[in-house]
């Protein structure tokens, strides 16, 4: 086999991490950019297609907690292959432009990405146990790059070739990833086997939902997701309410999506090399900046671009830091890929459940009183909660050991 091996195993694994990252958001985030074209071809109002952006979140809610069982049954290599195949199948189904195929395709895309969300921390822990920070940075960065690249390319591609060309690109990318992982999987050993040893994780002492040490992970993941989804949904409306121009809003929100990129390069690799006191100091610094953003919201009655730029940077930094902190700690606080997957699945299932209510509840408060204090007080409470939970995570040496 070594004579036929085109790429060294390490390079193939690193490339797999990057390629998988590229398909973990772009099949979801690209579709809303073309809703008007899709609605015209389907002959339905654009509002009815909002379900296409809701389905993936529902899949995250339903599947995250059970994804580790898929890995326990099939092993990590096959489970990854099936997840990527699900995304490929989903994007391919959406080439047939009918409402049933668009819905079913999006369901398959959501199922695949929901599994990858849980599997990737385990993948990094299994194959890069001594470089968890580096490779967590790598796939976190490529998630953002994939989403940003399609956001930038969609408009010119649609203008030049039509929106169907973008749909074909969304099929081509997971097809390439699927083929590359099929090649890579033949080079590496299976790190997660369905042996009696691995199955012991279901013993009472290792049950995840009754483990008090696991709940801070859920809280941190859930609060950052709630803040992020609420910010994406309502920051533009808040700025418009305070008479910020549409052009400025577009630029500020585009910048918001890029804030996480430099943070994803730096934070995970630093965290894994820090002692507990250093980690707590990093959380404290992030917490102070997050609190500054929360306090700024009480003085938002302004159209000052400097104000909205600063607020956006602070919110973007907070969500990016605590997201990457949690993703890094999934592997750092567990001993095996199966433990990592179970913790990741539990935190993401509960966290996405929390975040599902954020935009809706904020919208109700904003509609009732756009300048009201209730939503700002709740935001401040959430920031205090995420700081406290993150400090508890840092104080935990190991999820299943005292």
mmCIF file of C-alpha atoms in Angstrom:
data_model
loop_
_atom_site.group_PDB
_atom_site.id
_atom_site.type_symbol
_atom_site.label_atom_id
_atom_site.label_comp_id
_atom_site.label_asym_id
_atom_site.label_seq_id
_atom_site.Cartn_x
_atom_site.Cartn_y
_atom_site.Cartn_z
ATOM 1 C CA UNK A 1 0.000 0.000 0.000
ATOM 2 C CA UNK A 2 2.855 2.388 0.782
ATOM 3 C CA UNK A 3 3.971 2.410 -2.863
ATOM 4 C CA UNK A 4 0.507 3.422 -4.007
ATOM 5 C CA UNK A 5 0.119 6.073 -1.315
ATOM 6 C CA UNK A 6 -0.009 9.467 -3.012
ATOM 7 C CA UNK A 7 -0.070 11.628 0.121
ATOM 8 C CA UNK A 8 1.602 11.079 3.508
ATOM 9 C CA UNK A 9 -0.966 10.051 6.103
ATOM 10 C CA UNK A 10 -0.492 13.186 8.206
ATOM 11 C CA UNK A 11 -1.052 15.488 5.243
ATOM 12 C CA UNK A 12 -4.105 13.501 4.138
ATOM 13 C CA UNK A 13 -5.619 13.764 7.633
ATOM 14 C CA UNK A 14 -4.901 17.497 7.873
ATOM 15 C CA UNK A 15 -6.418 18.055 4.423
ATOM 16 C CA UNK A 16 -9.463 16.035 5.498
ATOM 17 C CA UNK A 17 -9.928 18.297 8.521
ATOM 18 C CA UNK A 18 -9.900 21.367 6.276
ATOM 19 C CA UNK A 19 -12.145 19.895 3.588
ATOM 20 C CA UNK A 20 -14.729 18.670 6.087
ATOM 21 C CA UNK A 21 -14.742 22.114 7.696
ATOM 22 C CA UNK A 22 -15.645 23.679 4.344
ATOM 23 C CA UNK A 23 -18.949 21.756 4.165
ATOM 24 C CA UNK A 24 -20.048 22.191 7.786
ATOM 25 C CA UNK A 25 -21.910 25.483 7.209
ATOM 26 C CA UNK A 26 -21.838 26.515 3.536
ATOM 27 C CA UNK A 27 -24.673 24.161 2.400
ATOM 28 C CA UNK A 28 -26.888 25.879 5.006
ATOM 29 C CA UNK A 29 -25.773 29.512 4.844
ATOM 30 C CA UNK A 30 -25.726 29.797 1.040
ATOM 31 C CA UNK A 31 -29.359 28.918 0.363
ATOM 32 C CA UNK A 32 -30.869 32.028 2.034
ATOM 33 C CA UNK A 33 -28.847 34.183 -0.387
ATOM 34 C CA UNK A 34 -30.900 32.767 -3.282
ATOM 35 C CA UNK A 35 -34.365 32.489 -1.750
ATOM 36 C CA UNK A 36 -35.906 34.981 -4.188
ATOM 37 C CA UNK A 37 -34.700 33.002 -7.230
ATOM 38 C CA UNK A 38 -35.752 29.680 -5.700
ATOM 39 C CA UNK A 39 -39.181 31.027 -4.754
ATOM 40 C CA UNK A 40 -39.739 32.288 -8.310
ATOM 41 C CA UNK A 41 -38.963 28.888 -9.807
ATOM 42 C CA UNK A 42 -41.086 27.058 -7.240
ATOM 43 C CA UNK A 43 -43.891 29.585 -7.576
ATOM 44 C CA UNK A 44 -44.217 30.153 -3.835
ATOM 45 C CA UNK A 45 -43.714 33.271 -1.670
ATOM 46 C CA UNK A 46 -40.199 33.713 -0.282
ATOM 47 C CA UNK A 47 -41.605 33.664 3.234
ATOM 48 C CA UNK A 48 -42.641 30.031 2.855
ATOM 49 C CA UNK A 49 -39.021 29.079 2.192
ATOM 50 C CA UNK A 50 -37.937 30.226 5.627
ATOM 51 C CA UNK A 51 -38.388 26.608 6.667
ATOM 52 C CA UNK A 52 -35.269 25.763 4.637
ATOM 53 C CA UNK A 53 -33.200 27.728 7.151
ATOM 54 C CA UNK A 54 -35.093 26.276 10.129
ATOM 55 C CA UNK A 55 -34.742 22.583 9.196
ATOM 56 C CA UNK A 56 -30.958 22.338 9.850
ATOM 57 C CA UNK A 57 -31.371 23.802 13.343
ATOM 58 C CA UNK A 58 -34.147 21.292 14.052
ATOM 59 C CA UNK A 59 -31.819 18.493 12.908
ATOM 60 C CA UNK A 60 -29.115 19.802 15.257
ATOM 61 C CA UNK A 61 -31.614 19.684 18.122
ATOM 62 C CA UNK A 62 -32.859 16.179 17.351
ATOM 63 C CA UNK A 63 -29.615 14.451 16.409
ATOM 64 C CA UNK A 64 -26.731 15.954 18.404
ATOM 65 C CA UNK A 65 -27.410 13.955 21.564
ATOM 66 C CA UNK A 66 -27.557 10.646 19.651
ATOM 67 C CA UNK A 67 -24.676 11.164 17.218
ATOM 68 C CA UNK A 68 -22.172 9.458 19.519
ATOM 69 C CA UNK A 69 -24.238 6.262 19.230
ATOM 70 C CA UNK A 70 -23.796 6.350 15.453
ATOM 71 C CA UNK A 71 -20.052 6.505 15.996
ATOM 72 C CA UNK A 72 -20.193 3.660 18.535
ATOM 73 C CA UNK A 73 -22.033 1.454 16.030
ATOM 74 C CA UNK A 74 -20.027 2.194 12.879
ATOM 75 C CA UNK A 75 -16.709 3.474 14.201
ATOM 76 C CA UNK A 76 -15.382 6.970 13.516
ATOM 77 C CA UNK A 77 -14.201 6.400 9.939
ATOM 78 C CA UNK A 78 -17.485 4.973 8.642
ATOM 79 C CA UNK A 79 -19.539 7.449 10.662
ATOM 80 C CA UNK A 80 -17.673 10.349 9.071
ATOM 81 C CA UNK A 81 -18.155 8.829 5.617
ATOM 82 C CA UNK A 82 -21.904 8.417 6.181
ATOM 83 C CA UNK A 83 -22.212 11.992 7.455
ATOM 84 C CA UNK A 84 -20.442 13.441 4.417
ATOM 85 C CA UNK A 85 -22.505 11.164 2.161
ATOM 86 C CA UNK A 86 -25.682 12.527 3.761
ATOM 87 C CA UNK A 87 -24.620 16.089 2.907
ATOM 88 C CA UNK A 88 -23.769 15.046 -0.655
ATOM 89 C CA UNK A 89 -27.126 13.299 -1.069
ATOM 90 C CA UNK A 90 -28.976 16.294 0.349
ATOM 91 C CA UNK A 91 -27.292 18.823 -1.927
ATOM 92 C CA UNK A 92 -27.857 16.523 -4.923
ATOM 93 C CA UNK A 93 -31.575 16.211 -4.140
ATOM 94 C CA UNK A 94 -31.855 20.002 -4.117
ATOM 95 C CA UNK A 95 -30.786 20.091 -7.765
ATOM 96 C CA UNK A 96 -34.315 18.856 -8.512
ATOM 97 C CA UNK A 97 -36.255 22.044 -7.886
ATOM 98 C CA UNK A 98 -39.505 20.915 -6.301
ATOM 99 C CA UNK A 99 -40.700 21.679 -2.797
ATOM 100 C CA UNK A 100 -40.495 18.026 -1.604
ATOM 101 C CA UNK A 101 -36.933 17.543 -2.900
ATOM 102 C CA UNK A 102 -35.778 20.886 -1.484
ATOM 103 C CA UNK A 103 -37.197 19.974 1.915
ATOM 104 C CA UNK A 104 -35.912 16.388 1.901
ATOM 105 C CA UNK A 105 -32.515 17.484 0.631
ATOM 106 C CA UNK A 106 -32.206 20.058 3.396
ATOM 107 C CA UNK A 107 -33.145 17.392 5.958
ATOM 108 C CA UNK A 108 -30.275 15.183 4.724
ATOM 109 C CA UNK A 109 -27.898 18.157 4.784
ATOM 110 C CA UNK A 110 -28.959 18.935 8.359
ATOM 111 C CA UNK A 111 -28.526 15.310 9.440
ATOM 112 C CA UNK A 112 -25.022 15.159 7.989
ATOM 113 C CA UNK A 113 -23.862 18.447 9.479
ATOM 114 C CA UNK A 114 -25.429 17.656 12.874
ATOM 115 C CA UNK A 115 -23.300 14.503 13.025
ATOM 116 C CA UNK A 116 -20.148 16.314 11.871
ATOM 117 C CA UNK A 117 -20.652 18.960 14.573
ATOM 118 C CA UNK A 118 -20.334 16.171 17.140
ATOM 119 C CA UNK A 119 -17.744 14.038 15.353
ATOM 120 C CA UNK A 120 -15.109 16.682 14.587
ATOM 121 C CA UNK A 121 -13.945 17.226 18.197
ATOM 122 C CA UNK A 122 -13.648 13.414 18.440
ATOM 123 C CA UNK A 123 -11.812 13.255 15.107
ATOM 124 C CA UNK A 124 -9.277 15.796 16.362
ATOM 125 C CA UNK A 125 -8.928 14.024 19.722
ATOM 126 C CA UNK A 126 -8.471 10.642 18.020
ATOM 127 C CA UNK A 127 -5.920 11.507 15.342
ATOM 128 C CA UNK A 128 -4.264 14.663 16.732
ATOM 129 C CA UNK A 129 -4.311 14.048 20.484
ATOM 130 C CA UNK A 130 -1.121 16.080 21.004
ATOM 131 C CA UNK A 131 -2.208 18.953 18.739
ATOM 132 C CA UNK A 132 -5.852 19.422 19.701
ATOM 133 C CA UNK A 133 -5.556 23.216 19.706
ATOM 134 C CA UNK A 134 -3.938 23.421 16.272
ATOM 135 C CA UNK A 135 -6.475 21.215 14.527
ATOM 136 C CA UNK A 136 -9.460 22.658 16.377
ATOM 137 C CA UNK A 137 -8.261 26.011 15.029
ATOM 138 C CA UNK A 138 -7.904 24.509 11.571
ATOM 139 C CA UNK A 139 -11.403 23.120 11.165
ATOM 140 C CA UNK A 140 -13.021 26.068 12.971
ATOM 141 C CA UNK A 141 -11.292 28.431 10.560
ATOM 142 C CA UNK A 142 -12.279 26.454 7.476
ATOM 143 C CA UNK A 143 -15.911 26.377 8.649
ATOM 144 C CA UNK A 144 -15.857 30.175 8.558
ATOM 145 C CA UNK A 145 -13.876 30.309 5.308
ATOM 146 C CA UNK A 146 -16.336 27.980 3.576
ATOM 147 C CA UNK A 147 -19.320 30.038 4.658
ATOM 148 C CA UNK A 148 -17.652 33.362 3.842
ATOM 149 C CA UNK A 149 -16.390 32.173 0.446
ATOM 150 C CA UNK A 150 -19.843 31.104 -0.698
ATOM 151 C CA UNK A 151 -21.319 34.343 0.671
ATOM 152 C CA UNK A 152 -18.867 36.343 -1.439
ATOM 153 C CA UNK A 153 -19.116 34.173 -4.570
ATOM 154 C CA UNK A 154 -22.864 33.594 -4.695
ATOM 155 C CA UNK A 155 -23.900 37.010 -6.054
ATOM 156 C CA UNK A 156 -21.373 37.140 -8.938
ATOM 157 C CA UNK A 157 -21.916 33.471 -9.851
ATOM 158 C CA UNK A 158 -25.690 33.954 -9.889
ATOM 159 C CA UNK A 159 -25.313 37.096 -12.002
ATOM 160 C CA UNK A 160 -23.032 35.349 -14.506
ATOM 161 C CA UNK A 161 -24.246 31.747 -14.652
ATOM 162 C CA UNK A 162 -27.549 31.690 -12.760
ATOM 163 C CA UNK A 163 -28.427 30.317 -9.333
ATOM 164 C CA UNK A 164 -28.377 26.695 -10.513
ATOM 165 C CA UNK A 165 -24.596 27.016 -10.907
ATOM 166 C CA UNK A 166 -24.278 27.727 -7.182
ATOM 167 C CA UNK A 167 -26.403 24.659 -6.414
ATOM 168 C CA UNK A 168 -24.025 22.551 -8.511
ATOM 169 C CA UNK A 169 -21.044 23.974 -6.610
ATOM 170 C CA UNK A 170 -22.759 22.980 -3.370
ATOM 171 C CA UNK A 171 -22.948 19.402 -4.714
ATOM 172 C CA UNK A 172 -19.404 19.356 -6.080
ATOM 173 C CA UNK A 173 -17.739 20.339 -2.805
ATOM 174 C CA UNK A 174 -19.129 17.478 -0.640
ATOM 175 C CA UNK A 175 -18.481 15.080 -3.542
ATOM 176 C CA UNK A 176 -14.795 16.039 -3.434
ATOM 177 C CA UNK A 177 -14.726 15.749 0.371
ATOM 178 C CA UNK A 178 -16.433 12.345 0.230
ATOM 179 C CA UNK A 179 -13.918 11.002 -2.281
ATOM 180 C CA UNK A 180 -10.962 12.400 -0.356
ATOM 181 C CA UNK A 181 -12.150 10.941 2.958
ATOM 182 C CA UNK A 182 -12.689 7.556 1.268
ATOM 183 C CA UNK A 183 -9.027 7.707 0.224
ATOM 184 C CA UNK A 184 -7.770 8.944 3.616
ATOM 185 C CA UNK A 185 -9.800 6.428 5.633
ATOM 186 C CA UNK A 186 -7.916 3.593 3.928
ATOM 187 C CA UNK A 187 -4.608 5.013 5.202
ATOM 188 C CA UNK A 188 -5.434 5.401 8.888
ATOM 189 C CA UNK A 189 -6.436 2.955 11.632
ATOM 190 C CA UNK A 190 -9.890 3.004 13.191
ATOM 191 C CA UNK A 191 -9.632 4.899 16.476
ATOM 192 C CA UNK A 192 -13.143 4.150 17.717
ATOM 193 C CA UNK A 193 -14.114 0.501 17.831
ATOM 194 C CA UNK A 194 -17.312 -1.000 19.199
ATOM 195 C CA UNK A 195 -15.510 -3.059 21.801
ATOM 196 C CA UNK A 196 -16.644 -3.882 25.336
ATOM 197 C CA UNK A 197 -14.196 -1.271 26.602
ATOM 198 C CA UNK A 198 -15.808 1.500 24.573
ATOM 199 C CA UNK A 199 -19.315 0.367 25.483
ATOM 200 C CA UNK A 200 -18.539 0.852 29.161
ATOM 201 C CA UNK A 201 -19.172 4.578 28.672
ATOM 202 C CA UNK A 202 -22.860 3.925 29.290
ATOM 203 C CA UNK A 203 -22.143 2.798 32.853
ATOM 204 C CA UNK A 204 -24.025 4.866 35.450
ATOM 205 C CA UNK A 205 -20.882 6.644 36.622
ATOM 206 C CA UNK A 206 -20.388 7.952 33.088
ATOM 207 C CA UNK A 207 -23.922 8.980 32.217
ATOM 208 C CA UNK A 208 -23.634 12.394 30.653
ATOM 209 C CA UNK A 209 -26.936 14.145 31.424
ATOM 210 C CA UNK A 210 -26.715 13.443 35.162
ATOM 211 C CA UNK A 211 -23.071 14.526 35.359
ATOM 212 C CA UNK A 212 -23.016 17.966 36.994
ATOM 213 C CA UNK A 213 -19.604 18.675 35.461
ATOM 214 C CA UNK A 214 -21.101 18.428 31.962
ATOM 215 C CA UNK A 215 -23.758 21.103 32.446
ATOM 216 C CA UNK A 216 -21.382 24.105 32.307
ATOM 217 C CA UNK A 217 -20.374 22.906 28.814
ATOM 218 C CA UNK A 218 -24.034 22.950 27.764
ATOM 219 C CA UNK A 219 -24.595 26.383 29.297
ATOM 220 C CA UNK A 220 -21.557 27.975 27.639
ATOM 221 C CA UNK A 221 -22.355 26.455 24.250
ATOM 222 C CA UNK A 222 -26.042 27.340 24.564
ATOM 223 C CA UNK A 223 -25.531 30.935 25.672
ATOM 224 C CA UNK A 224 -22.968 31.730 22.967
ATOM 225 C CA UNK A 225 -25.245 30.182 20.330
ATOM 226 C CA UNK A 226 -28.221 32.156 21.673
ATOM 227 C CA UNK A 227 -26.288 35.428 21.550
ATOM 228 C CA UNK A 228 -24.897 34.668 18.099
ATOM 229 C CA UNK A 229 -28.178 33.674 16.441
ATOM 230 C CA UNK A 230 -30.029 36.550 18.108
ATOM 231 C CA UNK A 231 -27.354 39.014 17.042
ATOM 232 C CA UNK A 232 -27.372 37.846 13.433
ATOM 233 C CA UNK A 233 -31.167 38.046 13.352
ATOM 234 C CA UNK A 234 -31.702 41.366 15.140
ATOM 235 C CA UNK A 235 -28.569 43.550 14.986
ATOM 236 C CA UNK A 236 -29.500 44.787 11.471
ATOM 237 C CA UNK A 237 -33.005 45.684 12.662
ATOM 238 C CA UNK A 238 -31.637 47.411 15.757
ATOM 239 C CA UNK A 239 -29.256 49.495 13.655
ATOM 240 C CA UNK A 240 -31.989 50.389 11.169
ATOM 241 C CA UNK A 241 -34.247 51.458 14.050
ATOM 242 C CA UNK A 242 -31.533 53.880 15.143
ATOM 243 C CA UNK A 243 -31.190 55.273 11.591
ATOM 244 C CA UNK A 244 -27.967 53.596 10.526
ATOM 245 C CA UNK A 245 -27.833 53.480 6.722
ATOM 246 C CA UNK A 246 -28.511 50.215 4.887
ATOM 247 C CA UNK A 247 -25.055 50.306 3.307
ATOM 248 C CA UNK A 248 -23.340 50.687 6.672
ATOM 249 C CA UNK A 249 -25.439 47.880 8.162
ATOM 250 C CA UNK A 250 -24.399 45.558 5.329
ATOM 251 C CA UNK A 251 -20.702 46.319 5.844
ATOM 252 C CA UNK A 252 -20.902 45.968 9.637
ATOM 253 C CA UNK A 253 -22.735 42.619 9.450
ATOM 254 C CA UNK A 254 -20.272 41.322 6.839
ATOM 255 C CA UNK A 255 -17.462 42.214 9.216
ATOM 256 C CA UNK A 256 -19.307 40.436 12.043
ATOM 257 C CA UNK A 257 -19.068 37.155 10.117
ATOM 258 C CA UNK A 258 -15.293 37.570 9.738
ATOM 259 C CA UNK A 259 -14.476 38.426 13.366
ATOM 260 C CA UNK A 260 -14.170 34.766 14.324
ATOM 261 C CA UNK A 261 -11.455 33.989 11.778
ATOM 262 C CA UNK A 262 -8.420 35.461 13.592
ATOM 263 C CA UNK A 263 -9.826 34.265 16.918
ATOM 264 C CA UNK A 264 -10.151 30.704 15.575
ATOM 265 C CA UNK A 265 -6.468 30.738 14.628
ATOM 266 C CA UNK A 266 -5.246 31.959 18.001
ATOM 267 C CA UNK A 267 -7.569 30.863 20.811
ATOM 268 C CA UNK A 268 -7.665 27.016 20.679
ATOM 269 C CA UNK A 269 -3.907 26.626 20.370
ATOM 270 C CA UNK A 270 -3.289 29.014 23.254
ATOM 271 C CA UNK A 271 -5.899 27.405 25.507
ATOM 272 C CA UNK A 272 -4.463 23.881 25.311
ATOM 273 C CA UNK A 273 -1.048 25.158 26.420
ATOM 274 C CA UNK A 274 -2.345 27.211 29.332
ATOM 275 C CA UNK A 275 -2.451 26.126 32.939
ATOM 276 C CA UNK A 276 -5.726 26.461 34.794
ATOM 277 C CA UNK A 277 -4.902 29.930 36.135
ATOM 278 C CA UNK A 278 -4.001 31.164 32.652
ATOM 279 C CA UNK A 279 -7.242 29.773 31.240
ATOM 280 C CA UNK A 280 -9.241 31.521 33.938
ATOM 281 C CA UNK A 281 -7.414 34.760 33.168
ATOM 282 C CA UNK A 282 -8.291 34.410 29.473
ATOM 283 C CA UNK A 283 -11.938 33.820 30.425
ATOM 284 C CA UNK A 284 -11.843 36.869 32.701
ATOM 285 C CA UNK A 285 -10.516 39.079 29.889
ATOM 286 C CA UNK A 286 -13.137 37.744 27.462
ATOM 287 C CA UNK A 287 -15.736 38.233 30.178
ATOM 288 C CA UNK A 288 -14.817 41.887 30.740
ATOM 289 C CA UNK A 289 -15.085 42.585 27.000
ATOM 290 C CA UNK A 290 -18.410 40.735 26.882
ATOM 291 C CA UNK A 291 -19.716 42.761 29.831
ATOM 292 C CA UNK A 292 -18.612 45.955 28.086
ATOM 293 C CA UNK A 293 -20.782 44.996 25.108
ATOM 294 C CA UNK A 294 -23.713 44.202 27.389
ATOM 295 C CA UNK A 295 -23.424 47.572 29.144
ATOM 296 C CA UNK A 296 -23.198 49.392 25.797
ATOM 297 C CA UNK A 297 -26.634 48.046 24.863
ATOM 298 C CA UNK A 298 -28.174 50.253 27.563
ATOM 299 C CA UNK A 299 -26.966 53.300 25.597
ATOM 300 C CA UNK A 300 -27.848 52.235 22.054
ATOM 301 C CA UNK A 301 -29.979 55.253 21.109
ATOM 302 C CA UNK A 302 -27.482 56.516 18.543
ATOM 303 C CA UNK A 303 -26.695 56.271 14.842
ATOM 304 C CA UNK A 304 -22.961 56.605 15.491
ATOM 305 C CA UNK A 305 -21.061 54.145 13.315
ATOM 306 C CA UNK A 306 -18.251 54.059 15.880
ATOM 307 C CA UNK A 307 -20.745 52.845 18.484
ATOM 308 C CA UNK A 308 -22.193 50.086 16.287
ATOM 309 C CA UNK A 309 -18.781 48.978 15.021
ATOM 310 C CA UNK A 310 -17.525 48.693 18.604
ATOM 311 C CA UNK A 311 -20.639 46.846 19.789
ATOM 312 C CA UNK A 312 -20.455 44.411 16.872
ATOM 313 C CA UNK A 313 -16.781 43.680 17.539
ATOM 314 C CA UNK A 314 -17.458 43.025 21.236
ATOM 315 C CA UNK A 315 -20.419 40.720 20.558
ATOM 316 C CA UNK A 316 -18.557 38.928 17.766
ATOM 317 C CA UNK A 317 -15.499 38.446 19.973
ATOM 318 C CA UNK A 318 -17.619 37.084 22.831
ATOM 319 C CA UNK A 319 -19.467 34.518 20.728
ATOM 320 C CA UNK A 320 -16.321 33.434 18.865
ATOM 321 C CA UNK A 321 -14.184 33.076 21.994
ATOM 322 C CA UNK A 322 -16.707 31.062 23.993
ATOM 323 C CA UNK A 323 -17.599 28.871 20.992
ATOM 324 C CA UNK A 324 -13.945 27.999 20.400
ATOM 325 C CA UNK A 325 -13.283 27.600 24.121
ATOM 326 C CA UNK A 326 -16.071 25.023 24.385
ATOM 327 C CA UNK A 327 -15.070 23.143 21.230
ATOM 328 C CA UNK A 328 -11.480 22.905 22.494
ATOM 329 C CA UNK A 329 -12.479 21.751 25.975
ATOM 330 C CA UNK A 330 -14.638 18.902 24.629
ATOM 331 C CA UNK A 331 -11.442 17.018 23.823
ATOM 332 C CA UNK A 332 -9.284 18.468 26.603
ATOM 333 C CA UNK A 333 -11.608 17.347 29.420
ATOM 334 C CA UNK A 334 -12.255 13.786 28.167
ATOM 335 C CA UNK A 335 -10.115 10.676 27.662
ATOM 336 C CA UNK A 336 -11.476 9.021 24.518
ATOM 337 C CA UNK A 337 -13.165 9.985 21.236
ATOM 338 C CA UNK A 338 -16.388 8.356 22.455
ATOM 339 C CA UNK A 339 -16.399 10.443 25.650
ATOM 340 C CA UNK A 340 -15.658 13.537 23.574
ATOM 341 C CA UNK A 341 -18.556 12.775 21.218
ATOM 342 C CA UNK A 342 -20.998 12.181 24.068
ATOM 343 C CA UNK A 343 -20.061 15.438 25.803
ATOM 344 C CA UNK A 344 -20.137 17.345 22.521
ATOM 345 C CA UNK A 345 -23.501 15.843 21.588
ATOM 346 C CA UNK A 346 -25.064 16.634 24.948
ATOM 347 C CA UNK A 347 -23.794 20.225 24.981
ATOM 348 C CA UNK A 348 -24.850 20.887 21.398
ATOM 349 C CA UNK A 349 -28.297 19.302 21.765
ATOM 350 C CA UNK A 350 -29.100 21.363 24.846
ATOM 351 C CA UNK A 351 -27.314 24.418 23.506
ATOM 352 C CA UNK A 352 -29.177 24.502 20.203
ATOM 353 C CA UNK A 353 -32.430 24.011 22.104
ATOM 354 C CA UNK A 354 -31.618 27.131 24.121
ATOM 355 C CA UNK A 355 -30.611 29.121 21.054
ATOM 356 C CA UNK A 356 -33.817 28.269 19.193
ATOM 357 C CA UNK A 357 -35.746 30.576 21.545
ATOM 358 C CA UNK A 358 -33.318 33.511 21.431
ATOM 359 C CA UNK A 359 -34.311 35.312 18.208
ATOM 360 C CA UNK A 360 -38.032 34.719 18.803
ATOM 361 C CA UNK A 361 -38.053 36.041 22.380
ATOM 362 C CA UNK A 362 -35.852 39.001 21.497
ATOM 363 C CA UNK A 363 -38.160 39.771 18.582
ATOM 364 C CA UNK A 364 -41.171 39.805 20.898
ATOM 365 C CA UNK A 365 -39.413 42.181 23.307
ATOM 366 C CA UNK A 366 -38.158 44.417 20.497
ATOM 367 C CA UNK A 367 -41.597 44.586 18.870
ATOM 368 C CA UNK A 368 -43.213 45.521 22.179
ATOM 369 C CA UNK A 369 -40.607 48.189 22.940
ATOM 370 C CA UNK A 370 -37.562 48.645 20.661
ATOM 371 C CA UNK A 371 -35.838 50.846 23.228
ATOM 372 C CA UNK A 372 -36.874 48.707 26.188
ATOM 373 C CA UNK A 373 -34.554 47.606 28.962
ATOM 374 C CA UNK A 374 -35.867 44.049 29.398
ATOM 375 C CA UNK A 375 -33.892 42.561 26.497
ATOM 376 C CA UNK A 376 -30.735 44.382 27.604
ATOM 377 C CA UNK A 377 -31.060 43.106 31.176
ATOM 378 C CA UNK A 378 -31.546 39.544 29.890
ATOM 379 C CA UNK A 379 -28.445 39.914 27.708
ATOM 380 C CA UNK A 380 -26.430 41.098 30.719
ATOM 381 C CA UNK A 381 -27.641 38.105 32.749
ATOM 382 C CA UNK A 382 -26.643 35.747 29.921
ATOM 383 C CA UNK A 383 -23.141 37.239 29.822
ATOM 384 C CA UNK A 384 -22.717 36.779 33.587
ATOM 385 C CA UNK A 385 -24.010 33.206 33.236
ATOM 386 C CA UNK A 386 -21.596 32.297 30.438
ATOM 387 C CA UNK A 387 -18.627 33.710 32.365
ATOM 388 C CA UNK A 388 -19.542 31.730 35.494
ATOM 389 C CA UNK A 389 -20.094 28.507 33.526
ATOM 390 C CA UNK A 390 -16.829 28.951 31.615
ATOM 391 C CA UNK A 391 -14.923 29.355 34.888
ATOM 392 C CA UNK A 392 -16.535 26.155 36.189
ATOM 393 C CA UNK A 393 -15.379 24.387 33.011
ATOM 394 C CA UNK A 394 -11.839 25.617 33.597
ATOM 395 C CA UNK A 395 -11.941 24.401 37.208
ATOM 396 C CA UNK A 396 -12.944 20.897 36.061
ATOM 397 C CA UNK A 397 -9.889 18.690 35.608
ATOM 398 C CA UNK A 398 -11.752 15.856 33.924
ATOM 399 C CA UNK A 399 -15.377 15.200 33.061
ATOM 400 C CA UNK A 400 -15.537 11.718 34.627
ATOM 401 C CA UNK A 401 -12.810 11.971 37.273
ATOM 402 C CA UNK A 402 -12.865 13.839 40.541
#
